[in-house]
Amino acid sequence: MKTILGRRARILAATTATAGLVLVAGCSSDDNGGSGTKTAAGGVELVKAGQLTTCTHLPYPPFQSEIDGKVQGFDVSLIDLVAENLGVRQEILDTPFENFKTGAFLNSGQCDLGAAGMTITEERKKNVDFSDPYFDATQAVLVDKDSGINSLADVKSKGAKLGAQAQTTGEDYAKSKGFDPVSFESSDAVLNGLRSGQVKAVIIDYPVVQGWLKDKANADAFQVADNLNTGEQYGFTVKKGNTKLLAAINKALADAKADGTYKKLYEQWIGPYDESAASPSAS
């Protein structure tokens, strides 16, 4: 069985629970795996034959996280649709988040695409090509229920320490408002920083906070002090100029929104469906 080594020195298989489809690494007698050709349906060129290799950064629930030994989430399920249309399986590679801003893993041929709850920005567009927006995101400020903090302004006025995930738009937003946030490497580390008292408040994408608060222990301890509409939208990324794969991703997204699959997946992973999320306006 072909093995791809990443930061965790292994491939994490993905599943689509709603489709009942399990995506695992395929066995092959040649180095390319699959059918031996790197050209998928529609003439899309892949870095590995028989598979659509997705770079992500774990954990980032509800978009991608390891559940019962498999990587699952909203992003994973949407890219499964792309892989199905191409006639291949999806394979997921965990990589450092800074690679998503530079497109390094795409340029080096590690992955075909990036899927990591990534906000579309003009700066990032210089290094990668983005798909159509597939999710509208806001930033949330999460605090301990006993903190007395009721807004981002309170965090500043009370001199409370603010935490954020490194290299994210949440961190950028905090800095733009005059904060010097404590940077954490992952979303799990952000939550642990709040739990341990290392910080008194954290700023991170609201869907992530929604996922945290589904856990009763978190819901009993923490509350959303502020919800900031920063006009952010998520997109998937491909190497600049990879127009065929980009078209395949956009087609899968459009089809999913048209046939109800997007709504089904949204409700499974995010929560109550917001009609505006199906047709986000251009950034």
mmCIF file of C-alpha atoms in Angstrom:
data_model
loop_
_atom_site.group_PDB
_atom_site.id
_atom_site.type_symbol
_atom_site.label_atom_id
_atom_site.label_comp_id
_atom_site.label_asym_id
_atom_site.label_seq_id
_atom_site.Cartn_x
_atom_site.Cartn_y
_atom_site.Cartn_z
ATOM 1 C CA MET A 1 0.000 0.000 0.000
ATOM 2 C CA LYS A 2 1.361 3.373 -0.984
ATOM 3 C CA THR A 3 2.106 5.642 1.994
ATOM 4 C CA ILE A 4 2.454 9.414 1.891
ATOM 5 C CA LEU A 5 4.447 10.970 4.714
ATOM 6 C CA GLY A 6 3.379 14.299 6.174
ATOM 7 C CA ARG A 7 3.734 16.188 9.451
ATOM 8 C CA ARG A 8 2.137 13.237 11.205
ATOM 9 C CA ALA A 9 3.972 10.826 8.928
ATOM 10 C CA ARG A 10 0.804 9.233 7.666
ATOM 11 C CA ILE A 11 -2.232 9.706 5.495
ATOM 12 C CA LEU A 12 -5.480 10.170 7.305
ATOM 13 C CA ALA A 13 -8.346 8.516 5.448
ATOM 14 C CA ALA A 14 -11.511 10.522 4.955
ATOM 15 C CA THR A 15 -15.152 9.480 5.123
ATOM 16 C CA THR A 16 -18.408 10.916 3.937
ATOM 17 C CA ALA A 17 -20.946 9.799 6.487
ATOM 18 C CA THR A 18 -23.967 10.966 4.534
ATOM 19 C CA ALA A 19 -23.018 9.002 1.453
ATOM 20 C CA GLY A 20 -21.836 5.951 3.370
ATOM 21 C CA LEU A 21 -18.627 6.071 1.372
ATOM 22 C CA VAL A 22 -15.329 5.225 3.033
ATOM 23 C CA LEU A 23 -12.256 6.670 1.357
ATOM 24 C CA VAL A 24 -9.057 4.793 2.066
ATOM 25 C CA ALA A 25 -5.597 4.584 0.546
ATOM 26 C CA GLY A 26 -5.659 2.263 -2.458
ATOM 27 C CA CYS A 27 -3.255 -0.595 -3.099
ATOM 28 C CA SER A 28 -1.291 -0.748 -6.328
ATOM 29 C CA SER A 29 1.620 -2.541 -7.892
ATOM 30 C CA ASP A 30 3.130 0.675 -9.248
ATOM 31 C CA ASP A 31 4.337 3.888 -7.642
ATOM 32 C CA ASN A 32 1.439 5.915 -8.912
ATOM 33 C CA GLY A 33 -1.332 3.813 -7.397
ATOM 34 C CA GLY A 34 -4.871 3.568 -8.730
ATOM 35 C CA SER A 35 -5.120 2.983 -12.454
ATOM 36 C CA GLY A 36 -1.566 4.098 -13.116
ATOM 37 C CA THR A 37 -2.621 7.316 -14.857
ATOM 38 C CA LYS A 38 -2.552 10.747 -13.279
ATOM 39 C CA THR A 39 -5.256 12.112 -15.589
ATOM 40 C CA ALA A 40 -8.765 11.990 -14.124
ATOM 41 C CA ALA A 41 -12.156 12.725 -15.659
ATOM 42 C CA GLY A 42 -12.313 16.021 -17.523
ATOM 43 C CA GLY A 43 -8.590 15.968 -18.189
ATOM 44 C CA VAL A 44 -7.741 16.999 -14.613
ATOM 45 C CA GLU A 45 -4.093 16.238 -13.853
ATOM 46 C CA LEU A 46 -3.456 14.794 -10.379
ATOM 47 C CA VAL A 47 -0.252 14.563 -8.360
ATOM 48 C CA LYS A 48 -1.038 10.904 -7.573
ATOM 49 C CA ALA A 49 -2.871 8.537 -9.843
ATOM 50 C CA GLY A 50 -6.258 7.341 -8.658
ATOM 51 C CA GLN A 51 -6.582 9.897 -5.876
ATOM 52 C CA LEU A 52 -7.377 13.531 -5.220
ATOM 53 C CA THR A 53 -4.788 14.585 -2.651
ATOM 54 C CA THR A 54 -6.080 17.240 -0.261
ATOM 55 C CA CYS A 55 -3.840 19.211 2.069
ATOM 56 C CA THR A 56 -5.450 20.370 5.300
ATOM 57 C CA HIS A 57 -4.438 21.444 8.798
ATOM 58 C CA LEU A 58 -5.842 19.508 11.722
ATOM 59 C CA PRO A 59 -7.843 19.878 13.807
ATOM 60 C CA TYR A 60 -10.369 22.455 12.657
ATOM 61 C CA PRO A 61 -13.842 21.185 13.487
ATOM 62 C CA PRO A 62 -16.451 21.213 12.065
ATOM 63 C CA PHE A 63 -14.586 21.589 8.759
ATOM 64 C CA GLN A 64 -12.017 18.848 9.277
ATOM 65 C CA SER A 65 -11.010 16.836 12.304
ATOM 66 C CA GLU A 66 -10.117 13.275 13.152
ATOM 67 C CA ILE A 67 -13.159 11.354 14.390
ATOM 68 C CA ASP A 68 -12.870 7.643 15.173
ATOM 69 C CA GLY A 69 -9.552 7.471 13.358
ATOM 70 C CA LYS A 70 -10.810 9.132 10.172
ATOM 71 C CA VAL A 71 -10.761 12.742 9.018
ATOM 72 C CA GLN A 72 -14.299 14.034 8.664
ATOM 73 C CA GLY A 73 -16.062 17.382 8.384
ATOM 74 C CA PHE A 74 -17.799 19.867 6.104
ATOM 75 C CA ASP A 75 -14.757 20.542 3.902
ATOM 76 C CA VAL A 76 -14.011 16.831 3.651
ATOM 77 C CA SER A 77 -17.554 16.019 2.569
ATOM 78 C CA LEU A 78 -17.590 18.736 -0.103
ATOM 79 C CA ILE A 79 -14.268 17.621 -1.580
ATOM 80 C CA ASP A 80 -15.525 14.027 -1.556
ATOM 81 C CA LEU A 81 -18.076 15.239 -4.122
ATOM 82 C CA VAL A 82 -15.260 16.577 -6.327
ATOM 83 C CA ALA A 83 -13.353 13.297 -6.049
ATOM 84 C CA GLU A 84 -16.464 11.302 -6.921
ATOM 85 C CA ASN A 85 -17.017 13.389 -10.063
ATOM 86 C CA LEU A 86 -13.394 12.820 -11.070
ATOM 87 C CA GLY A 87 -13.737 9.068 -10.546
ATOM 88 C CA VAL A 88 -11.067 8.905 -7.831
ATOM 89 C CA ARG A 89 -10.855 8.726 -4.036
ATOM 90 C CA GLN A 90 -9.876 11.553 -1.718
ATOM 91 C CA GLU A 91 -6.708 11.272 0.373
ATOM 92 C CA ILE A 92 -5.964 13.820 3.102
ATOM 93 C CA LEU A 93 -2.534 15.071 4.133
ATOM 94 C CA ASP A 94 -2.064 17.085 7.339
ATOM 95 C CA THR A 95 0.299 20.022 6.762
ATOM 96 C CA PRO A 96 1.378 23.231 8.566
ATOM 97 C CA PHE A 97 -1.100 26.075 8.122
ATOM 98 C CA GLU A 98 1.478 28.562 6.847
ATOM 99 C CA ASN A 99 1.683 26.477 3.657
ATOM 100 C CA PHE A 100 -1.875 27.479 2.827
ATOM 101 C CA LYS A 101 -0.967 31.153 2.604
ATOM 102 C CA THR A 102 2.036 30.568 0.356
ATOM 103 C CA GLY A 103 0.740 27.633 -1.701
ATOM 104 C CA ALA A 104 4.029 25.822 -1.065
ATOM 105 C CA PHE A 105 2.467 22.342 -0.882
ATOM 106 C CA LEU A 106 0.677 22.941 -4.191
ATOM 107 C CA ASN A 107 3.768 24.232 -5.953
ATOM 108 C CA SER A 108 5.893 21.325 -4.687
ATOM 109 C CA GLY A 109 3.413 18.728 -5.946
ATOM 110 C CA GLN A 110 2.474 17.412 -2.501
ATOM 111 C CA CYS A 111 -1.228 18.048 -2.982
ATOM 112 C CA ASP A 112 -3.790 18.833 -5.639
ATOM 113 C CA LEU A 113 -5.774 21.258 -3.511
ATOM 114 C CA GLY A 114 -6.050 22.885 -0.111
ATOM 115 C CA ALA A 115 -9.129 22.612 2.109
ATOM 116 C CA ALA A 116 -8.762 24.112 5.557
ATOM 117 C CA GLY A 117 -11.587 26.524 6.267
ATOM 118 C CA MET A 118 -9.463 29.135 4.510
ATOM 119 C CA THR A 119 -10.630 32.725 4.126
ATOM 120 C CA ILE A 120 -10.325 34.244 0.661
ATOM 121 C CA THR A 121 -8.084 37.327 0.781
ATOM 122 C CA GLU A 122 -6.416 39.467 -1.871
ATOM 123 C CA GLU A 123 -3.012 38.742 -0.342
ATOM 124 C CA ARG A 124 -3.519 34.966 -0.543
ATOM 125 C CA LYS A 125 -4.783 35.262 -4.130
ATOM 126 C CA LYS A 126 -1.260 36.294 -5.104
ATOM 127 C CA ASN A 127 -0.040 32.763 -4.317
ATOM 128 C CA VAL A 128 -3.000 30.468 -5.019
ATOM 129 C CA ASP A 129 -6.214 30.338 -7.024
ATOM 130 C CA PHE A 130 -9.428 30.136 -4.988
ATOM 131 C CA SER A 131 -12.620 28.303 -5.782
ATOM 132 C CA ASP A 132 -15.965 30.042 -5.633
ATOM 133 C CA PRO A 133 -16.838 30.931 -2.020
ATOM 134 C CA TYR A 134 -18.565 28.043 -0.259
ATOM 135 C CA PHE A 135 -19.120 29.433 3.245
ATOM 136 C CA ASP A 136 -19.713 32.822 4.885
ATOM 137 C CA ALA A 137 -17.806 33.109 8.161
ATOM 138 C CA THR A 138 -17.795 35.529 11.083
ATOM 139 C CA GLN A 139 -15.378 35.865 13.986
ATOM 140 C CA ALA A 140 -16.499 35.063 17.526
ATOM 141 C CA VAL A 141 -15.056 36.126 20.867
ATOM 142 C CA LEU A 142 -15.355 33.303 23.411
ATOM 143 C CA VAL A 143 -14.884 33.894 27.136
ATOM 144 C CA ASP A 144 -15.386 32.208 30.486
ATOM 145 C CA LYS A 145 -18.909 32.788 31.753
ATOM 146 C CA ASP A 146 -17.515 34.333 34.946
ATOM 147 C CA SER A 147 -15.144 36.706 33.142
ATOM 148 C CA GLY A 148 -17.440 39.732 33.076
ATOM 149 C CA ILE A 149 -16.414 40.271 29.444
ATOM 150 C CA ASN A 150 -19.314 41.027 27.104
ATOM 151 C CA SER A 151 -17.590 42.286 23.947
ATOM 152 C CA LEU A 152 -14.253 42.598 22.187
ATOM 153 C CA ALA A 153 -14.141 46.171 23.493
ATOM 154 C CA ASP A 154 -14.402 44.777 27.038
ATOM 155 C CA VAL A 155 -11.375 42.574 26.397
ATOM 156 C CA LYS A 156 -9.350 45.712 25.692
ATOM 157 C CA SER A 157 -10.813 47.927 28.412
ATOM 158 C CA LYS A 158 -10.268 45.265 31.078
ATOM 159 C CA GLY A 159 -6.738 44.537 29.893
ATOM 160 C CA ALA A 160 -7.605 40.860 29.409
ATOM 161 C CA LYS A 161 -5.239 38.642 27.444
ATOM 162 C CA LEU A 162 -6.623 37.612 24.053
ATOM 163 C CA GLY A 163 -5.729 34.412 22.218
ATOM 164 C CA ALA A 164 -5.991 33.501 18.514
ATOM 165 C CA GLN A 165 -4.850 30.809 16.117
ATOM 166 C CA ALA A 166 -1.588 31.710 14.418
ATOM 167 C CA GLN A 167 -1.598 32.747 10.742
ATOM 168 C CA THR A 168 -5.380 33.187 10.664
ATOM 169 C CA THR A 169 -7.639 36.098 9.786
ATOM 170 C CA GLY A 170 -8.849 36.078 13.392
ATOM 171 C CA GLU A 171 -5.325 36.855 14.533
ATOM 172 C CA ASP A 172 -5.005 39.500 11.804
ATOM 173 C CA TYR A 173 -8.283 41.103 12.877
ATOM 174 C CA ALA A 174 -7.205 41.229 16.510
ATOM 175 C CA LYS A 175 -3.936 42.903 15.554
ATOM 176 C CA SER A 176 -5.799 45.415 13.386
ATOM 177 C CA LYS A 177 -7.779 46.414 16.488
ATOM 178 C CA GLY A 178 -4.642 47.063 18.509
ATOM 179 C CA PHE A 179 -4.311 43.724 20.310
ATOM 180 C CA ASP A 180 -1.147 41.695 20.729
ATOM 181 C CA PRO A 181 -2.787 38.257 20.867
ATOM 182 C CA VAL A 182 -1.205 35.101 22.185
ATOM 183 C CA SER A 183 -0.726 32.877 19.127
ATOM 184 C CA PHE A 184 -1.659 29.204 19.290
ATOM 185 C CA GLU A 185 -0.687 26.637 16.671
ATOM 186 C CA SER A 186 -4.103 24.970 16.333
ATOM 187 C CA SER A 187 -7.739 25.515 17.208
ATOM 188 C CA ASP A 188 -7.475 22.860 19.926
ATOM 189 C CA ALA A 189 -4.587 24.797 21.459
ATOM 190 C CA VAL A 190 -6.699 27.986 21.372
ATOM 191 C CA LEU A 191 -9.440 26.304 23.409
ATOM 192 C CA ASN A 192 -6.936 24.783 25.818
ATOM 193 C CA GLY A 193 -5.413 28.223 26.350
ATOM 194 C CA LEU A 194 -8.810 29.505 27.421
ATOM 195 C CA ARG A 195 -9.471 26.485 29.623
ATOM 196 C CA SER A 196 -6.147 26.799 31.403
ATOM 197 C CA GLY A 197 -6.465 30.535 31.969
ATOM 198 C CA GLN A 198 -3.478 31.349 29.802
ATOM 199 C CA VAL A 199 -5.822 33.787 28.054
ATOM 200 C CA LYS A 200 -9.122 35.290 29.196
ATOM 201 C CA ALA A 201 -10.719 35.481 25.750
ATOM 202 C CA VAL A 202 -10.137 34.007 22.303
ATOM 203 C CA ILE A 203 -11.089 35.174 18.819
ATOM 204 C CA ILE A 204 -11.678 32.523 16.165
ATOM 205 C CA ASP A 205 -14.120 31.669 13.371
ATOM 206 C CA TYR A 206 -17.649 31.365 14.736
ATOM 207 C CA PRO A 207 -18.359 27.926 13.201
ATOM 208 C CA VAL A 208 -15.439 26.558 15.236
ATOM 209 C CA VAL A 209 -16.952 28.028 18.391
ATOM 210 C CA GLN A 210 -20.303 26.497 17.438
ATOM 211 C CA GLY A 211 -18.605 23.119 17.307
ATOM 212 C CA TRP A 212 -16.974 23.619 20.696
ATOM 213 C CA LEU A 213 -20.240 24.632 22.335
ATOM 214 C CA LYS A 214 -21.942 21.426 21.220
ATOM 215 C CA ASP A 215 -19.963 19.826 24.049
ATOM 216 C CA LYS A 216 -21.898 20.313 27.301
ATOM 217 C CA ALA A 217 -18.777 20.914 29.385
ATOM 218 C CA ASN A 218 -17.731 23.752 27.073
ATOM 219 C CA ALA A 219 -21.259 25.180 26.935
ATOM 220 C CA ASP A 220 -21.420 25.195 30.750
ATOM 221 C CA ALA A 221 -18.067 26.967 31.073
ATOM 222 C CA PHE A 222 -17.915 29.406 28.137
ATOM 223 C CA GLN A 223 -20.080 31.868 26.242
ATOM 224 C CA VAL A 224 -19.874 33.981 23.101
ATOM 225 C CA ALA A 225 -19.177 37.562 24.149
ATOM 226 C CA ASP A 226 -19.128 39.035 20.653
ATOM 227 C CA ASN A 227 -19.871 37.998 17.075
ATOM 228 C CA LEU A 228 -18.025 40.073 14.494
ATOM 229 C CA ASN A 229 -19.154 40.194 10.867
ATOM 230 C CA THR A 230 -15.843 40.644 9.096
ATOM 231 C CA GLY A 231 -17.179 39.801 5.636
ATOM 232 C CA GLU A 232 -15.067 36.634 5.384
ATOM 233 C CA GLN A 233 -15.746 33.799 2.976
ATOM 234 C CA TYR A 234 -14.053 30.424 2.689
ATOM 235 C CA GLY A 235 -12.678 28.952 -0.519
ATOM 236 C CA PHE A 236 -10.706 25.897 -1.589
ATOM 237 C CA THR A 237 -7.309 26.501 -3.190
ATOM 238 C CA VAL A 238 -5.414 25.083 -6.156
ATOM 239 C CA LYS A 239 -2.064 25.857 -7.730
ATOM 240 C CA LYS A 240 -2.202 29.048 -9.765
ATOM 241 C CA GLY A 241 -3.256 28.264 -13.309
ATOM 242 C CA ASN A 242 -4.815 24.873 -12.511
ATOM 243 C CA THR A 243 -8.029 25.828 -14.306
ATOM 244 C CA LYS A 244 -9.372 22.318 -14.913
ATOM 245 C CA LEU A 245 -9.320 21.301 -11.254
ATOM 246 C CA LEU A 246 -10.710 24.689 -10.252
ATOM 247 C CA ALA A 247 -13.592 24.204 -12.682
ATOM 248 C CA ALA A 248 -14.255 20.729 -11.292
ATOM 249 C CA ILE A 249 -14.417 22.082 -7.734
ATOM 250 C CA ASN A 250 -16.737 24.927 -8.722
ATOM 251 C CA LYS A 251 -19.014 22.546 -10.624
ATOM 252 C CA ALA A 252 -19.286 20.194 -7.636
ATOM 253 C CA LEU A 253 -20.150 23.134 -5.359
ATOM 254 C CA ALA A 254 -22.771 24.486 -7.771
ATOM 255 C CA ASP A 255 -24.341 21.059 -8.240
ATOM 256 C CA ALA A 256 -24.428 20.444 -4.483
ATOM 257 C CA LYS A 257 -26.214 23.737 -3.883
ATOM 258 C CA ALA A 258 -28.693 23.027 -6.680
ATOM 259 C CA ASP A 259 -29.627 19.477 -5.672
ATOM 260 C CA GLY A 260 -29.824 19.942 -1.899
ATOM 261 C CA THR A 261 -26.611 18.105 -1.014
ATOM 262 C CA TYR A 262 -24.973 21.292 0.240
ATOM 263 C CA LYS A 263 -27.886 21.963 2.604
ATOM 264 C CA LYS A 264 -27.762 18.384 3.909
ATOM 265 C CA LEU A 265 -24.036 18.560 4.595
ATOM 266 C CA TYR A 266 -24.342 22.044 6.116
ATOM 267 C CA GLU A 267 -26.935 20.824 8.601
ATOM 268 C CA GLN A 268 -24.875 17.745 9.410
ATOM 269 C CA TRP A 269 -21.644 19.579 10.162
ATOM 270 C CA ILE A 270 -22.468 23.236 10.850
ATOM 271 C CA GLY A 271 -25.997 23.456 12.217
ATOM 272 C CA PRO A 272 -29.298 25.057 11.147
ATOM 273 C CA TYR A 273 -29.070 25.993 7.498
ATOM 274 C CA ASP A 274 -28.755 29.651 6.567
ATOM 275 C CA GLU A 275 -30.124 30.212 3.060
ATOM 276 C CA SER A 276 -27.596 32.990 2.418
ATOM 277 C CA ALA A 277 -24.763 30.486 2.822
ATOM 278 C CA ALA A 278 -25.841 28.714 -0.373
ATOM 279 C CA SER A 279 -25.156 31.743 -2.564
ATOM 280 C CA PRO A 280 -22.489 33.868 -0.874
ATOM 281 C CA SER A 281 -21.764 37.163 -2.528
ATOM 282 C CA ALA A 282 -18.340 37.786 -4.015
ATOM 283 C CA SER A 283 -15.729 39.006 -1.566
#
